[in-house]
GROMACS .gro file of C-alpha atoms in nm:
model
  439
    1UNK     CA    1  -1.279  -1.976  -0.363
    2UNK     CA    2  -1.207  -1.662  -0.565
    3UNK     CA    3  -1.178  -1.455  -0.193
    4UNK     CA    4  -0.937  -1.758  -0.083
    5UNK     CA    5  -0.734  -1.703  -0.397
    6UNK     CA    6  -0.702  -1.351  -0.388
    7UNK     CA    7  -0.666  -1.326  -0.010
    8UNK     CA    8  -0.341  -1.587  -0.063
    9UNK     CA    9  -0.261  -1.395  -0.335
   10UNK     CA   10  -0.229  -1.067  -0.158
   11UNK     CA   11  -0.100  -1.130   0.169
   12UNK     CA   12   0.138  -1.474   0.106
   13UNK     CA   13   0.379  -1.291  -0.147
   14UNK     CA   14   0.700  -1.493  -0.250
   15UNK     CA   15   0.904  -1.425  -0.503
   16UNK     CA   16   0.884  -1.610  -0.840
   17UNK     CA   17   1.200  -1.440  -0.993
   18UNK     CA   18   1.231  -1.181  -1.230
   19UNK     CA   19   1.097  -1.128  -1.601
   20UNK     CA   20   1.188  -0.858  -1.838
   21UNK     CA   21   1.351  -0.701  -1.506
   22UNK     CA   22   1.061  -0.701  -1.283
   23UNK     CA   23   0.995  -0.910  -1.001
   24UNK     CA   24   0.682  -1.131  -0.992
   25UNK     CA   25   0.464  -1.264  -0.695
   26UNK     CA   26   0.136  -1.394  -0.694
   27UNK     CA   27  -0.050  -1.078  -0.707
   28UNK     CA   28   0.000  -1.089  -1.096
   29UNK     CA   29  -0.141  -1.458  -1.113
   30UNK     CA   30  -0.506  -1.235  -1.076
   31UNK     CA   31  -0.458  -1.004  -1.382
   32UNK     CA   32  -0.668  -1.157  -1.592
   33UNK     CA   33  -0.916  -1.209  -1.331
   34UNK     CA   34  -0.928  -0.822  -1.271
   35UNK     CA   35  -0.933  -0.778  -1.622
   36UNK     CA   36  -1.271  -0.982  -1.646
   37UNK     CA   37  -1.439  -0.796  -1.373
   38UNK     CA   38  -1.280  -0.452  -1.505
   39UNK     CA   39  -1.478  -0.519  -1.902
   40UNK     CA   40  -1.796  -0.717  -1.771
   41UNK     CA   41  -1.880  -0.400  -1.500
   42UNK     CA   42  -1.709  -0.112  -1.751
   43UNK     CA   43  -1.974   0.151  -1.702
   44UNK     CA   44  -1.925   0.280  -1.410
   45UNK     CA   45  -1.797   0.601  -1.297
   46UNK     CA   46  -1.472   0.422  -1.143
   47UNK     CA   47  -1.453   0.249  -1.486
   48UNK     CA   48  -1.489   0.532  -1.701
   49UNK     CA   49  -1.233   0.740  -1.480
   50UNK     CA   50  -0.973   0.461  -1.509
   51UNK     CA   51  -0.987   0.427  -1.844
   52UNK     CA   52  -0.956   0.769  -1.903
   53UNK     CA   53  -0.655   0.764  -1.689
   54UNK     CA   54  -0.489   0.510  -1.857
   55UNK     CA   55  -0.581   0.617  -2.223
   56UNK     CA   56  -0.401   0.995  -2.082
   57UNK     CA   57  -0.130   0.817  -1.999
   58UNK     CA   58  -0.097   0.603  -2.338
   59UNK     CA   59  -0.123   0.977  -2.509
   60UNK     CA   60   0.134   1.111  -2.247
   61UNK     CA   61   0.371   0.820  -2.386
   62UNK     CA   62   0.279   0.887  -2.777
   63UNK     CA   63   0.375   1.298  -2.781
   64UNK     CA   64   0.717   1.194  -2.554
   65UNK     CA   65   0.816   0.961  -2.794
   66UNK     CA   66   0.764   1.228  -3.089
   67UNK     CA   67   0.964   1.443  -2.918
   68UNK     CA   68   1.217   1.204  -2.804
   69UNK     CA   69   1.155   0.899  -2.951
   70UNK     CA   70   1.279   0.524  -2.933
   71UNK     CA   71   1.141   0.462  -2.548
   72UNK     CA   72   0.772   0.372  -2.670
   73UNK     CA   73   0.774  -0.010  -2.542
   74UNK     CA   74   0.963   0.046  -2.218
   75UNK     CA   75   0.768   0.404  -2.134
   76UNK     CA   76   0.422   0.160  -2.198
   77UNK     CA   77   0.535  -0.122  -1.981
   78UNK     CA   78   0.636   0.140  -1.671
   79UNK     CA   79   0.249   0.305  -1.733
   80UNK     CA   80   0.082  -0.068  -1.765
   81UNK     CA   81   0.290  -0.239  -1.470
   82UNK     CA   82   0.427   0.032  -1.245
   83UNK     CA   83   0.125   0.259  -1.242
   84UNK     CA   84  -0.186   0.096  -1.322
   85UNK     CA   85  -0.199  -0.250  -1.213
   86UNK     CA   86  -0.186  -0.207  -0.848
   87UNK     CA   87  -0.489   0.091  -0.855
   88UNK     CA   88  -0.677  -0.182  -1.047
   89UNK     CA   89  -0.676  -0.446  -0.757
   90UNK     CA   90  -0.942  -0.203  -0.673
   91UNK     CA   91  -1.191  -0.352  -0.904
   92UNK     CA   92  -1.162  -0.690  -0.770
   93UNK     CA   93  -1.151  -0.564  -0.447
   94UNK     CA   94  -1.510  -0.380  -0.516
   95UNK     CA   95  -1.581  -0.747  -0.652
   96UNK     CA   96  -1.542  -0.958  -0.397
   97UNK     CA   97  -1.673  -0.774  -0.113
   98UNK     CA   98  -1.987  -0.746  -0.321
   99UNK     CA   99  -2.031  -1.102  -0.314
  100UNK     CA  100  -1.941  -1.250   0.042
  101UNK     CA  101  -1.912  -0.905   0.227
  102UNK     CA  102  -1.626  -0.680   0.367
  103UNK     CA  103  -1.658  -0.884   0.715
  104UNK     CA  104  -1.618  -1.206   0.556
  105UNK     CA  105  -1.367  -1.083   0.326
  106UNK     CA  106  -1.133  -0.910   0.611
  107UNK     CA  107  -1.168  -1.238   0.776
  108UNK     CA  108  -1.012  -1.451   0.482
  109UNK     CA  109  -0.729  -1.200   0.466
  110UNK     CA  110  -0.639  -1.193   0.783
  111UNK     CA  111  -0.573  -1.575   0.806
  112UNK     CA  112  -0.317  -1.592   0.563
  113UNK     CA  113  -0.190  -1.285   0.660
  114UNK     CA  114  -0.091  -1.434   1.040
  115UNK     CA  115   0.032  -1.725   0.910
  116UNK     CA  116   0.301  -1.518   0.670
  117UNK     CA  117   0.372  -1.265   0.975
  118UNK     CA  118   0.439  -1.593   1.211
  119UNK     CA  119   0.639  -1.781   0.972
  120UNK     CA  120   0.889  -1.486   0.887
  121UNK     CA  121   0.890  -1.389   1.221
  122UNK     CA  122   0.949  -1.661   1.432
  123UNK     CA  123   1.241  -1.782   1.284
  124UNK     CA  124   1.426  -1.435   1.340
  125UNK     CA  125   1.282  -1.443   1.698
  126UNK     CA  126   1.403  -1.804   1.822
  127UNK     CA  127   1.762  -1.703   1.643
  128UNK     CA  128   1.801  -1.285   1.761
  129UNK     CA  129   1.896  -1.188   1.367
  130UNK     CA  130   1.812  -0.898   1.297
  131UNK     CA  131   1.507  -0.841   1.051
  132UNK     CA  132   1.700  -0.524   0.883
  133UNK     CA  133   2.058  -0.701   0.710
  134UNK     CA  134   2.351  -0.527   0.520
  135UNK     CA  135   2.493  -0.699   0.245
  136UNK     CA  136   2.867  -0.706   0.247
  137UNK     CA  137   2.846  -0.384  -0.057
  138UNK     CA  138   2.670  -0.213   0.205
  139UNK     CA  139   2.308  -0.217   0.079
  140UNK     CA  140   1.985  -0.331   0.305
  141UNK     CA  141   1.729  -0.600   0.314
  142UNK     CA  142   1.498  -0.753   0.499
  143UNK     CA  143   1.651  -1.097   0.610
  144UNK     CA  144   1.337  -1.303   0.577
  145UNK     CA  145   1.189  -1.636   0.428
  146UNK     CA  146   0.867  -1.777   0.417
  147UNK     CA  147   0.936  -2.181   0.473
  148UNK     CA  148   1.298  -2.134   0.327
  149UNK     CA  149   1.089  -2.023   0.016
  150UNK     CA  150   1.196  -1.618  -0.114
  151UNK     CA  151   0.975  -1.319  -0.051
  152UNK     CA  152   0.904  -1.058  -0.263
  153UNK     CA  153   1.084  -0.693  -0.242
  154UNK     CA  154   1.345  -0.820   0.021
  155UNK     CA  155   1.545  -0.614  -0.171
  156UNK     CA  156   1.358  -0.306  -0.079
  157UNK     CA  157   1.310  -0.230   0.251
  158UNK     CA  158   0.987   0.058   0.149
  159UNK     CA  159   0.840  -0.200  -0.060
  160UNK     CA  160   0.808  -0.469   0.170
  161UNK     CA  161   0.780  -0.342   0.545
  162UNK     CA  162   0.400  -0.151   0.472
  163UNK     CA  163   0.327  -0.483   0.404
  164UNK     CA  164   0.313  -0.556   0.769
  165UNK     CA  165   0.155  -0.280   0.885
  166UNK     CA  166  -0.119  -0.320   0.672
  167UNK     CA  167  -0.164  -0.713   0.780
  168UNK     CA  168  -0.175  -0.568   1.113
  169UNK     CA  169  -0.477  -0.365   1.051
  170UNK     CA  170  -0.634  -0.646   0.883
  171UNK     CA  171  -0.577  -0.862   1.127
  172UNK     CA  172  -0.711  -0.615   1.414
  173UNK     CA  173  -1.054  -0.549   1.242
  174UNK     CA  174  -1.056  -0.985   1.212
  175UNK     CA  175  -0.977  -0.982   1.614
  176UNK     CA  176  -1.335  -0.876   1.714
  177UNK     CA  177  -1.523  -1.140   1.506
  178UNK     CA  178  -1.289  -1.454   1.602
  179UNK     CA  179  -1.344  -1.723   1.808
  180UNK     CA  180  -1.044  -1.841   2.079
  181UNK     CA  181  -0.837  -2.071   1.836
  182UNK     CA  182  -0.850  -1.794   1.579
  183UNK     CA  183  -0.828  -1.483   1.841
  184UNK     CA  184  -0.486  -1.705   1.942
  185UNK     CA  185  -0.366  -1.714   1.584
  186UNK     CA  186  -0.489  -1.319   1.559
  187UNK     CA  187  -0.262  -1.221   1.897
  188UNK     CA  188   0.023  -1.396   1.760
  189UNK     CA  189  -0.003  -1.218   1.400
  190UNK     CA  190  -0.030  -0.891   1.551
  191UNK     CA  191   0.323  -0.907   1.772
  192UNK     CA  192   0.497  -1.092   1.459
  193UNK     CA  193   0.356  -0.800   1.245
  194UNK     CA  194   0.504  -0.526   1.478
  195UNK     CA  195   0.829  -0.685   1.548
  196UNK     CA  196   0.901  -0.759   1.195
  197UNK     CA  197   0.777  -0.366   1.112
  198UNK     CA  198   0.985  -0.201   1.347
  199UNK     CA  199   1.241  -0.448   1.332
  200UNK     CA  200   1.284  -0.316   0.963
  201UNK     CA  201   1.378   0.019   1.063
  202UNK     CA  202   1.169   0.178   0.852
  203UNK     CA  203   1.060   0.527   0.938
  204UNK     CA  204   0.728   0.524   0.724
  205UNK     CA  205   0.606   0.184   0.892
  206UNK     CA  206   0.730   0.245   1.217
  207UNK     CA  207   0.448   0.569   1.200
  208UNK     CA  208   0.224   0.387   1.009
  209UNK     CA  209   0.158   0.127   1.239
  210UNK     CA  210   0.137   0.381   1.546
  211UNK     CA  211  -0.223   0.414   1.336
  212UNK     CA  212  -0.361   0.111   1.543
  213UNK     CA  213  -0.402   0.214   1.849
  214UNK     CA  214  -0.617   0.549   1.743
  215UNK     CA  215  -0.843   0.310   1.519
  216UNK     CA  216  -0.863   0.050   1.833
  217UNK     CA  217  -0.987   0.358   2.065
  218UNK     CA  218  -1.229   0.499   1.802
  219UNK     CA  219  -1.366   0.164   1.752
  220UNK     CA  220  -1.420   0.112   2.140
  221UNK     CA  221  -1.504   0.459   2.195
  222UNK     CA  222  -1.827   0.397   1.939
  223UNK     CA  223  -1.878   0.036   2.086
  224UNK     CA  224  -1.917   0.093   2.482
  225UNK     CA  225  -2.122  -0.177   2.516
  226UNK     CA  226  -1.899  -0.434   2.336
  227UNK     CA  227  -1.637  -0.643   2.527
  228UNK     CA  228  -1.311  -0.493   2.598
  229UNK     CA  229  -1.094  -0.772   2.614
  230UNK     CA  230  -1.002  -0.784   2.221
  231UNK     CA  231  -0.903  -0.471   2.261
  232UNK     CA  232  -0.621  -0.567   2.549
  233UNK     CA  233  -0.532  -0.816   2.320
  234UNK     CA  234  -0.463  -0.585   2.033
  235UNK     CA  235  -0.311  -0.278   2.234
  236UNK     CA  236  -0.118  -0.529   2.430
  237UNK     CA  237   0.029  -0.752   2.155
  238UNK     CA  238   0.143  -0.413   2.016
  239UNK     CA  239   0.286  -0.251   2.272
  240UNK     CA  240   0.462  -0.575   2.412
  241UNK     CA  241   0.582  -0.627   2.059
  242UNK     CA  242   0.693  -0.248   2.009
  243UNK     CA  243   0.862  -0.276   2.354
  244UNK     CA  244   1.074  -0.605   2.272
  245UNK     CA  245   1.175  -0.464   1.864
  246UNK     CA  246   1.235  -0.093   1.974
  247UNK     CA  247   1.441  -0.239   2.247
  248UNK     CA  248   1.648  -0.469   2.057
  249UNK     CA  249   1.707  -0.289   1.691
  250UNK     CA  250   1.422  -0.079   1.607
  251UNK     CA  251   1.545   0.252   1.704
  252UNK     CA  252   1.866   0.363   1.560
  253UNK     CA  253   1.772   0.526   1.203
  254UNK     CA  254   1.422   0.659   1.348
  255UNK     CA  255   1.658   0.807   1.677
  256UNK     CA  256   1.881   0.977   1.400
  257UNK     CA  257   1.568   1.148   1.225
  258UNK     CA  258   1.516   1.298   1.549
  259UNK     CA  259   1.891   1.417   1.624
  260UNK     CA  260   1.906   1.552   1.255
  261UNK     CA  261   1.564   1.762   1.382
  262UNK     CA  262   1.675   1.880   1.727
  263UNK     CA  263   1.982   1.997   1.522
  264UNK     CA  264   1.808   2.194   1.271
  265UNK     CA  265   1.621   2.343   1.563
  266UNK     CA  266   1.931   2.444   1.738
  267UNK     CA  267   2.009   2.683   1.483
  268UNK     CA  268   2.112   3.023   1.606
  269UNK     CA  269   1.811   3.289   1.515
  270UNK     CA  270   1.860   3.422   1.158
  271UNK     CA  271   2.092   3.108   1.097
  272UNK     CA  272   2.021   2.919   0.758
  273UNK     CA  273   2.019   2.545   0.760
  274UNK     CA  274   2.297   2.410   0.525
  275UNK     CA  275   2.053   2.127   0.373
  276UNK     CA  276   2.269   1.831   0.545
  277UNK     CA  277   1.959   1.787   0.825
  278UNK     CA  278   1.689   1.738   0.531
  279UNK     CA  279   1.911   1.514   0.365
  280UNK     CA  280   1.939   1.285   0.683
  281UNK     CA  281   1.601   1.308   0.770
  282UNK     CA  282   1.496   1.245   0.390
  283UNK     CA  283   1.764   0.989   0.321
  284UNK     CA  284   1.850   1.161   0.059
  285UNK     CA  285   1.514   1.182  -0.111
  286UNK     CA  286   1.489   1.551  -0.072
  287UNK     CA  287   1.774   1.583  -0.385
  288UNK     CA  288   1.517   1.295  -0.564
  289UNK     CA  289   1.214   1.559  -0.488
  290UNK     CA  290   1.411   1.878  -0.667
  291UNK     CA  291   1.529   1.640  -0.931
  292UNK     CA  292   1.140   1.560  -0.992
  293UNK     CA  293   1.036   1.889  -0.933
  294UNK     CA  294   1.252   2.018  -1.211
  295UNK     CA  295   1.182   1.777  -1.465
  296UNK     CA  296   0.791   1.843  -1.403
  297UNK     CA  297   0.876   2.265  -1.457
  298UNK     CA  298   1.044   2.140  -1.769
  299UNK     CA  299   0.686   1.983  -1.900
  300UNK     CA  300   0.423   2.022  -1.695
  301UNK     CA  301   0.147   1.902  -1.959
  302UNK     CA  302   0.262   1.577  -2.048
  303UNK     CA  303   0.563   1.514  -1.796
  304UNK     CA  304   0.833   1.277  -1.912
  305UNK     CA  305   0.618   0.998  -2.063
  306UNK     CA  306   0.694   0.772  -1.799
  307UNK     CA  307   1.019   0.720  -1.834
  308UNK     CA  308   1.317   0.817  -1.579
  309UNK     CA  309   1.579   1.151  -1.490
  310UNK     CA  310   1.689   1.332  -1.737
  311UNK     CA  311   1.455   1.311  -2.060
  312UNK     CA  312   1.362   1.662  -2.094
  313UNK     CA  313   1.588   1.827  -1.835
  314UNK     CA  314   1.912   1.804  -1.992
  315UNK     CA  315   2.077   1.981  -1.696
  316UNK     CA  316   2.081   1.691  -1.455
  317UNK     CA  317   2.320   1.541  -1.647
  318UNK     CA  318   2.584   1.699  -1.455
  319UNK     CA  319   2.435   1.531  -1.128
  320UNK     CA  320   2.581   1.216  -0.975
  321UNK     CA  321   2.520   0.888  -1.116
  322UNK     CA  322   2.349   0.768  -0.804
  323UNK     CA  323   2.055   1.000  -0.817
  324UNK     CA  324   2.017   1.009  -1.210
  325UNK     CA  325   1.953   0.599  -1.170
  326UNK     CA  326   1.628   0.628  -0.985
  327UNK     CA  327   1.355   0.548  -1.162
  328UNK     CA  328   1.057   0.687  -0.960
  329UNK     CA  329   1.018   1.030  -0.719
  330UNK     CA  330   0.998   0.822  -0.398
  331UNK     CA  331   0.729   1.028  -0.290
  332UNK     CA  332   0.390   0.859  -0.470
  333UNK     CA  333   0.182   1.194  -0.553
  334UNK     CA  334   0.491   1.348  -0.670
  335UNK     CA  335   0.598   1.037  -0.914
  336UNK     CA  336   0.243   1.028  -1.075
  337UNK     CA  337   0.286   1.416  -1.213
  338UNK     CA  338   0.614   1.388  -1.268
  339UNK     CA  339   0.566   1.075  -1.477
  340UNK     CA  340   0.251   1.141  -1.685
  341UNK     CA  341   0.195   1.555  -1.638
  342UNK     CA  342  -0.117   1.706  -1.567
  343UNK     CA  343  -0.271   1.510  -1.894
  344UNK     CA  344  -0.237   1.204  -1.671
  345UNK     CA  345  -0.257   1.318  -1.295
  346UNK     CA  346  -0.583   1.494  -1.333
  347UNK     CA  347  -0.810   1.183  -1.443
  348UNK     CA  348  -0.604   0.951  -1.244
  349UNK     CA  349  -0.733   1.188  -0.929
  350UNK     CA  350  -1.052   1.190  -1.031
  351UNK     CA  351  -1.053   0.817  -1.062
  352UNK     CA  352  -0.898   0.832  -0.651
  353UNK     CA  353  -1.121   1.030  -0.527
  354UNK     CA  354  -1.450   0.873  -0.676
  355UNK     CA  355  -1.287   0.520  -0.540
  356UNK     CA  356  -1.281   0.767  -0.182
  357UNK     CA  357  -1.642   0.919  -0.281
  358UNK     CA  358  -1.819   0.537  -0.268
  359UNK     CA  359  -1.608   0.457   0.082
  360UNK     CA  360  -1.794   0.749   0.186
  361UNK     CA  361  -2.156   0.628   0.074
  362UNK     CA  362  -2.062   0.329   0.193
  363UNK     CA  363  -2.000   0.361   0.526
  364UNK     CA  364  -2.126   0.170   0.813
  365UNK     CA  365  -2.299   0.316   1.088
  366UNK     CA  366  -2.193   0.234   1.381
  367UNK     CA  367  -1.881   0.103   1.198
  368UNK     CA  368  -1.804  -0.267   1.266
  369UNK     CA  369  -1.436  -0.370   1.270
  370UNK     CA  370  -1.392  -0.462   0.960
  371UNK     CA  371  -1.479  -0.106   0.834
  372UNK     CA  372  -1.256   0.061   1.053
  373UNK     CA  373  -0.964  -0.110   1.049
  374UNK     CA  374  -0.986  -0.192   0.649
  375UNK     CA  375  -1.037   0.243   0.671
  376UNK     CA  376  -0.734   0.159   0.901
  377UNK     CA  377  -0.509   0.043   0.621
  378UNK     CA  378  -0.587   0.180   0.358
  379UNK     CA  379  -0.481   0.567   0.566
  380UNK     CA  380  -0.161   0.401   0.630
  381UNK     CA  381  -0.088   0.297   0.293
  382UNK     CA  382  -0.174   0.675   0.131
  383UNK     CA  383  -0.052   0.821   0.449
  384UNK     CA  384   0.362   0.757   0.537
  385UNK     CA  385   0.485   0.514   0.317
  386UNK     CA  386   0.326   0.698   0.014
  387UNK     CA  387   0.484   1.035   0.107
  388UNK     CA  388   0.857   0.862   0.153
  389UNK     CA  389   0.800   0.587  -0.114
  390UNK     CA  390   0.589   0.498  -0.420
  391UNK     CA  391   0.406   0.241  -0.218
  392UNK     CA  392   0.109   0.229  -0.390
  393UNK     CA  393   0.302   0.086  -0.692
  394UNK     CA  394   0.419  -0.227  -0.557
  395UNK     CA  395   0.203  -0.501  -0.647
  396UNK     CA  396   0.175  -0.600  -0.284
  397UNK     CA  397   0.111  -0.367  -0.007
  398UNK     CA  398   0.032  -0.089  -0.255
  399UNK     CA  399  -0.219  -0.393  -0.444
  400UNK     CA  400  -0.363  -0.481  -0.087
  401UNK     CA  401  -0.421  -0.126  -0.004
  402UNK     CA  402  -0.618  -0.032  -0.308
  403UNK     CA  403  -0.799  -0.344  -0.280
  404UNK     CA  404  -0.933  -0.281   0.012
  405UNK     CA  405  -1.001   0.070  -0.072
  406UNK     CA  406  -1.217  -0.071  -0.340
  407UNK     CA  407  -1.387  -0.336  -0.074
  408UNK     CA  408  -1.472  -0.048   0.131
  409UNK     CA  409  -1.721   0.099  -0.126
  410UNK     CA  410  -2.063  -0.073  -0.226
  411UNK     CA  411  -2.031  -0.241  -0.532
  412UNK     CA  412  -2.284  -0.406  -0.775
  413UNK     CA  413  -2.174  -0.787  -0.879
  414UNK     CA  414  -2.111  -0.914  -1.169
  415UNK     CA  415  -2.117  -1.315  -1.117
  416UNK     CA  416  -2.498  -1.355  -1.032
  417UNK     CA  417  -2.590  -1.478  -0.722
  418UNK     CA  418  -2.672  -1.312  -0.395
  419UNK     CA  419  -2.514  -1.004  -0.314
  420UNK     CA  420  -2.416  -0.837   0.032
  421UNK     CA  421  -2.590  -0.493   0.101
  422UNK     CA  422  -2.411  -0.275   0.354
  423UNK     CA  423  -2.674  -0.225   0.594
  424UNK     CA  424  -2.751  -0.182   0.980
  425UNK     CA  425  -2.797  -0.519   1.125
  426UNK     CA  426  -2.681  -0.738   1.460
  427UNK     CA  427  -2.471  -1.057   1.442
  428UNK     CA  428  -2.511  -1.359   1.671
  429UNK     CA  429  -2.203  -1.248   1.849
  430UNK     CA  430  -2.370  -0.874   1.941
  431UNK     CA  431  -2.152  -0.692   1.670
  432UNK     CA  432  -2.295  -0.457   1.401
  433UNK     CA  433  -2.181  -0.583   1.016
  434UNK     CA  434  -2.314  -0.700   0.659
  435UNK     CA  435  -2.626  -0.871   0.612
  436UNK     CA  436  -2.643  -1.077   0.309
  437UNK     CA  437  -2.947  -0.998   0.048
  438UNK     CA  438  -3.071  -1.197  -0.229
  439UNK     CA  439  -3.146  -0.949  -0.529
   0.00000   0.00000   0.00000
């Protein structure tokens, strides 16, 4: 039941409408369930690191608001909800894979996660609308429902289109364990999931999903003796989906990146770009990067206390509106110094790469296809989208993704009962995975 809920949770996310100005799904339904498994397993290395992390941060806030005081409720709110409560998904993910295993657990995602990719999908399919729509002020959304019902981060075309990819991956590492009702359901997932990603024109998920097919042929590669035909299913589903959303609106901002490239490379020999190419292959985010960059020079040690532009670095008041209104870097790495300094940043890498450290020691050998296409996921997620967008932020891709980077490791369980030890063993169906172990 508590995989069910989260796996709903996670991968189902409508919109419940905003409080205090921020947009709520389900995801935040399990905060006091991570909270529980966060204080009853809170000495651990992970734990510690976190905690650490989030008391730097707190302290980050404290000296900003003695220097520029009056911010100290919103400035805790952006650490508590923008920063820290999607890495802490990773707890429960750790959690729940302990108990039931990462095969079992990928499985229970993926189902809900095909049924949300068919439902938006199919709809914009039968009808030729576009999945990318401009509003008539000439902003961008994703034109999808889920049963007439709202889904989260419409609104946001970064925020929302990961989300697919990542489904995708689940949803391939589910493939090889199915049986034929389920491998049907999988298939059909898998083409929604790349027609609605490159249907949303967005650069970071149109790469991200390109991950698949290198994950499929490692997987196969280290499986020769396995059955091929999920495989065709996944490769094919992809490419026949790529083929049909590429050819019908998928192409037109990524084929611009490109033009703005072979221009810059045009450039007679000592010629000096004039910055327009980086700005249309960045969107504009290249100005956002400076603008962060600056602010960071400006303090280093405890960075702007998590607020926005323009808190320390008086001199971007001269720039234009638009960019001063941003509230984040767009670029993930970038946003956490820039928010919280090198007080903050340091423990808060720690923190990632002991969460990377146990995927490590946990690793299955050979790797079944849960492993590898969970591994899958979580690469895209701290890959493209995190280098063009805070991604890993948004309580819904960005939660999924560092839940399953916690499911990845090999945690100890809290709840009692029998828990699932990561080693070498044979399933009925001929496929390597998680053996369940009373202790």
């Amino acid at each position: 039941m508590l995989a069910i809920l989260a796996a709903v949770s996670l991968t189902v996310p409508l919109s419940f409408g905003l409080a205090y100005g921020y947009e709520l799904n389900p995801a935040y339904l399990l905060a006091p369930l991570i909270a529980w498994v966060f204080f009853t397993d809170r000495y651990t290395a992970l734990n510690t690191a976190f905690l650490c992390a989030a008391l730097a941060g707190l302290a980050s806030i404290v000296v900003a608001n003695m220097i520029d005081p009056g911010h100290f409720v919103d400035n805790t709110a952006n650490l508590v909800i923008e920063v820290l409560f999607a890495p802490s998904f990773l707890f429960l993910g750790r959690e729940i894979s302990g108990r039931i295993g990462l095969s079992k657990l990928v499985t229970t995602l993926a189902i809900p996660s095909a049924i949300f990719l068919i439902v938006c999908a199919v709809p914009l399919l039968l009808s030729g609308t576009p999945v990318r729509a401009t509003n008539p002020d000439g902003t961008v959304f994703l034109d999808i429902h889920f049963l007439g019902l709202p889904v989260y981060a419409v609104f946001g075309i970064n925020s929302l289109a990961p989300l697919f990819c990542i489904q995708v991956a689940i949803i391939a590492g589910a493939v090889y364990r199915s049986n034929r009702y389920l491998l049907a359901l999988f298939a059909a997932g898998i083409v929604c999931g790349v027609f609605l990603a490159i249907g949303s024109q967005s650069r970071a998920a149109m790469f991200a999903i390109l991950l698949v097919i290198p994950f499929v042929a490692i997987y196969v590669a280290s499986h020769l003796k396995l059955p091929l035909a999920p495989s065709a299913i996944v490769v094919a589903s992809f490419l026949a989906a790529g083929t049909m959303a590429i050819g019908g609106q998928g192409n037109g901002r990524l084929a611009g990146s490109f033009q703005a490239l072979a221009h810059g490379s045009e450039l007679p020999a000592g010629a000096k770009a004039d910055g327009n190419e980086v700005d249309t292959l960045t969107t504009g985010r290249s100005a956002i990067w400076h603008m962060a960059l600056d602010e960071f020079r400006a303090s280093p040690v405890i960075g702007n206390g998590f607020s926005g532009f323009g808190r320390f670095d008086k001199s971007e008041d001269q720039l234009p509106e638009s960019l001063r209104a941003n509230t984040t870097a767009h670029l993930y790495y970038l946003n956490v110094l820039w928010k919280g300094g090198v007080l903050f940043a340091l423990p808060f890498l720690v923190f990632t790469l002991l969460a990377f450290r146990a995927v490590w020691r946990g690793r299955q050998r050979p790797a079944s296809s849960p492993w590898i296409f969970s591994l899958c996921g979580v690469v895209m997620m701290f890959t493209f989208p995190s280098l063009t967008w805070d991604i890993l932020i948004i309580p819904s891709a960005g939660a999924l993704a560092w839940f399953l980077l916690g499911a990845l490791g090999d945690p100890p369980t809290i709840f009692g009962g029998s828990r699932v030890t990561k080693v070498r063993g044979v399933h009925a169906a001929g496929q390597p995975g998680d053996i369940p172990v009373s202790r």
